[in-house]
């Protein structure tokens, strides 16, 4: 069945072959490359020039990680779900200092899922790779199955530029800078708007926060760019406090976050926070899903371009709120 007229067709009407046609059309520019065997066989073949590769898996489930219809009246056509799935997974490659080589996608869904949702989901995946700094990524295939609600899993592989950037440094890093690149607090603000806002009455600031929640903007070129200059690195998915404490604990230290930096970031969220009676500092410190990068830097080294010093590692315990960020359970 043609993949260009999908608005009133369900995946049950298309069947597996038709669904694959839709997805392959969305991924067509990202399914081939030198030495690559992409979709169409029992498994894909992806080159690993250095003889090894980095691998990571992420899942998103309807009703838990995303909704197709939000309380605010916002509707996700599928595009934002695909974008976010790709962004969060490739962010893990970025945090390791790796350049993503391929992604494989598993999609489970009910028979009455609109075919147009699937097509736009695929477009979101492909465009996230293109616009976030990972255009070399091969979309190598995946799996389809039926389920009671939509569930999708993505597995990414990547090639290291140099040595891997790990959470644990190979030396003492007490007193080293904590540095950050990317957005912070914006996805948490956008989630508030998606849940409690009114689609017919949104300010410019609220629309911006919504866009950054549905389609986060991790800087996917920054991990490989600094991997050989920083002592340790990870991405921020659950919150600044949660992940900074994880990074510090991996080095048997504590994370001291600079209050002035938090205040400066919170100021950009102030108008949306006031409308929702929220302290914007809470979004900066405990909000997740911006997928910025957090790294440990020797204070004798220059701060890389597009990064900021946000605090330091210390041997002194730090005060923390009861809830520091997202926890799946």
C-alpha atoms as one frame of an Amber mdcrd trajectory, in Angstrom:
protein
   0.000   0.000   0.000   1.474   3.446  -0.794   3.201   5.045   2.158   2.229
   8.618   1.191  -1.453   8.390   2.274  -1.422   7.155   5.851  -3.664   9.579
   7.744  -6.701   7.270   7.893  -4.950   3.885   7.849  -4.022   1.755  10.864
  -0.985  -0.500  11.111  -3.382  -3.460  11.278  -4.569  -2.574   7.766  -1.017
  -2.189   6.484   0.452  -5.395   7.879   4.127  -5.930   8.663   5.341  -5.424
   5.095   3.487  -2.124   4.819   4.778  -0.905   8.174   8.342  -1.714   7.132
   7.778   0.202   3.907   6.763   3.260   5.934   9.751   3.049   8.254  12.250
   2.322   5.488  10.951   5.357   3.598  11.568   7.504   6.698  15.059   6.050
   7.159  16.101   5.860   3.494  18.892   8.440   3.776  20.324   6.699   6.849
  20.276   3.035   5.845  23.441   2.626   3.822  27.140   3.371   3.874  30.533
   1.868   3.066  30.733  -1.684   4.417  27.147  -1.508   5.718  24.402  -4.084
   5.307  21.261  -2.305   6.504  17.588  -3.291   6.728  16.303  -6.249   4.740
  18.346  -9.208   5.979  18.245 -11.272   9.185  20.752  -8.920  10.818  22.693
  -5.796   9.954  26.441  -5.474   9.393  28.075  -2.312  10.753  31.832  -1.636
  10.461  33.897  -1.170  13.635  37.111   0.444  12.338  38.987   0.239  15.647
  38.042  -3.415  16.152  35.599  -2.725  18.996  32.501  -0.606  19.569  30.398
   1.081  22.252  26.803  -0.119  22.722  23.776   1.228  24.610  20.022   0.522
  24.814  17.075   2.756  25.782  13.318   2.121  25.979  10.263   4.377  25.850
   6.796   3.118  26.788   3.471   4.834  26.145   1.832   6.017  29.351   5.144
   6.061  31.204   7.661   7.892  29.013   5.348   9.538  26.510   1.705  10.201
  25.653   0.064  10.675  22.291  -2.453  13.101  23.826  -1.360  15.320  26.725
  -3.659  16.942  29.344  -2.803  20.379  27.949  -4.291  19.440  24.580  -0.872
  18.907  22.969  -0.870  16.016  20.488   2.265  14.071  19.572   2.090  12.967
  15.943   4.855  10.399  16.575   7.623  12.683  15.368   8.602  13.909  18.841
   8.628  10.382  20.280  11.027   9.248  17.544  13.195  12.333  17.986  13.434
  11.915  21.752  14.152   8.192  21.550  17.085   8.830  19.213  18.350  11.846
  21.156  18.478  10.100  24.536  20.199   7.014  23.190  22.796   8.782  21.065
  23.454  11.031  24.077  24.842   7.938  25.821  27.290   7.467  22.933  28.209
  11.145  23.224  28.918  10.784  26.941  31.378   7.969  26.254  33.250  10.095
  23.719  31.993   7.886  20.890  30.698   8.719  17.425  27.450   6.822  16.801
  27.758   4.287  13.987  24.282   2.682  13.931  20.941   2.407  15.663  18.492
  -0.509  15.616  14.853   0.044  16.605  12.226  -2.291  18.049   8.609  -1.110
  17.841   5.634  -2.821  19.502   2.118  -1.392  19.068  -1.614  -2.149  18.891
  -3.217  -2.998  15.556  -5.214   0.235  15.593  -2.135   2.468  15.808  -2.389
   5.045  12.994   0.063   4.332  10.200   0.757   8.067  10.027   2.025   7.946
  13.627   4.555   5.275  12.634   5.697   7.220   9.590   6.229  10.392  11.608
   7.963   8.419  14.356  10.497   7.249  11.782  10.956  10.778  10.466  11.617
  11.992  14.012  14.354   9.396  14.509  16.035  10.282  11.222  15.848  14.046
  11.716  17.216  13.854  15.256  20.294  12.121  13.844  20.584  14.782  11.164
  20.076  17.939  13.223  21.673  17.015  16.554  25.109  16.265  15.168  25.014
  12.548  14.304  24.339  12.512  10.519  26.761   9.617  10.009  24.405   7.273
  11.907  23.119   4.218  10.038  19.569   3.143  10.880  20.268  -0.536  10.508
  16.873  -2.171  11.080  15.101  -3.619  14.095  11.961  -5.534  14.973   8.165
  -5.158  14.839   5.562  -6.810  17.042   2.030  -6.302  18.340   1.298  -5.083
  21.872  -1.475  -3.521  23.968   0.249  -0.105  23.930   3.157   1.432  22.052
   6.595   0.435  23.291   9.832   1.173  21.517  13.457   0.239  22.183  16.552
   1.538  20.455  20.056   0.077  20.532  22.976   2.212  19.400  26.550   1.310
  18.578  29.410   3.795  18.387  33.090   4.052  17.554  35.548   5.664  19.946
  37.606   8.615  18.747  40.275   7.883  21.373  40.028   6.339  24.820  36.545
   5.987  26.277  35.396   8.766  28.625  34.284   6.932  31.792  32.542   8.083
  34.963  35.520   7.011  37.024  38.730   8.969  36.516  42.045   7.167  36.465
  43.522   9.507  39.100  42.575  11.683  42.084  40.160  14.443  41.014  39.442
  16.130  44.358  39.068  19.859  43.658  38.601  19.399  39.904  36.014  21.462
  38.055  32.580  20.125  37.167  31.755  21.449  33.682  28.524  21.250  31.692
  27.279  21.782  28.155  23.686  21.836  26.905  20.305  22.807  28.322  19.258
  22.335  31.922  15.788  22.616  33.482  14.058  23.247  30.164  12.600  19.750
  29.730  11.185  19.831  33.274   9.548  23.176  32.512   8.185  21.778  29.251
   6.772  18.733  31.023   4.891  21.047  33.385   3.410  22.922  30.416   2.460
  19.653  28.657   0.677  18.438  31.781  -0.877  21.619  33.154  -0.900  24.191
  30.351  -3.597  25.081  27.833  -2.725  24.513  24.186  -4.882  27.537  23.273
  -3.125  29.903  25.689   0.639  29.413  25.655   3.261  32.126  25.893   6.367
  32.225  23.716   8.434  30.987  26.679   6.039  28.079  27.280   6.193  27.069
  23.613   9.986  27.076  23.761   9.998  24.864  26.852   7.520  22.500  25.175
   9.754  22.157  22.133  12.765  21.378  24.317  10.798  18.775  26.278   9.417
  16.992  23.220  12.541  17.432  21.084  15.588  17.834  23.357  18.764  19.318
  21.885  21.797  17.444  23.233  25.057  18.623  21.675  26.040  15.302  20.174
  29.360  16.539  18.808  30.717  17.619  22.182  31.523  14.243  23.768  34.071
  13.157  21.148  35.435  16.723  21.022  36.458  16.755  24.722  36.899  13.044
  25.529  40.680  13.237  25.548  40.732  16.442  27.638  38.413  15.618  30.551
  39.041  13.184  33.380  35.506  11.717  33.513  32.160  12.331  31.810  28.494
  11.283  31.708  25.220  12.611  30.326  22.440  14.086  32.459  19.214  12.170
  31.981  17.681  11.964  35.483  18.691  15.393  36.873  21.733  17.565  37.494
  21.877  16.661  41.184  21.271  12.939  40.708  23.827  12.564  37.939  26.430
  14.907  39.425  26.238  12.869  42.633  26.648   9.669  40.616  29.697  11.082
  38.868  31.167  12.242  42.167  30.429   8.948  43.931  32.201   7.054  41.149
  35.288   8.989  42.230  34.612   8.668  45.990  33.836  12.393  46.256  30.888
  14.806  46.476  29.529  17.282  43.924  29.394  20.941  44.979  27.190  22.916
  42.571  27.728  26.661  42.252  24.659  28.592  43.469  25.325  31.548  41.174
  25.310  29.258  38.124  22.013  27.699  39.256  20.477  31.153  39.725  21.590
  32.250  36.251  20.027  29.191  34.621  16.857  29.513  36.714  16.404  33.116
  35.544  15.719  31.850  31.993  12.839  29.737  33.353  11.377  32.366  35.659
   8.297  33.397  33.659   7.100  29.846  33.105   7.847  28.989  36.748   5.846
  31.950  38.065   2.810  30.945  36.003   2.968  27.449  37.535   3.929  28.541
  41.089   7.239  26.653  40.937  10.763  27.616  42.046  12.765  27.454  38.788
  15.859  26.372  40.722  14.068  23.077  41.333  13.811  22.522  37.567  17.522
  23.296  37.116  18.638  20.996  39.938  16.126  18.133  39.833  14.666  18.189
  36.298  15.781  15.560  33.798  15.696  14.694  30.091  17.731  17.624  28.761
  20.641  15.243  28.017  23.400  17.759  28.617  26.905  16.520  29.332  28.682
  16.708  32.678  32.453  16.305  32.858  35.375  16.576  35.274  38.153  18.948
  34.224  41.610  19.626  35.649  41.516  23.269  36.865  44.860  23.878  35.152
  43.276  23.193  31.739  41.215  25.689  29.704  37.448  25.201  29.700  36.393
  23.814  26.291  34.325  26.000  23.962  30.551  25.789  24.690  31.144  24.407
  28.202  30.713  26.143  31.588  32.150  25.566  35.041  29.184  24.694  37.297
  30.936  23.542  40.463  33.645  21.207  41.672  34.328  17.815  43.183  35.072
  17.885  46.893  35.596  15.554  49.858  32.958  17.492  51.844  29.367  16.105
  51.918  26.699  18.386  50.381  23.121  19.106  51.469  20.500  17.585  49.176
  16.674  17.675  48.971  14.714  14.501  49.702  14.074  13.970  45.987  17.007
  14.831  43.732  15.602  13.741  40.380  13.819  11.093  38.338  13.719   7.478
  39.520  11.992   4.856  37.334  10.784   2.952  40.412
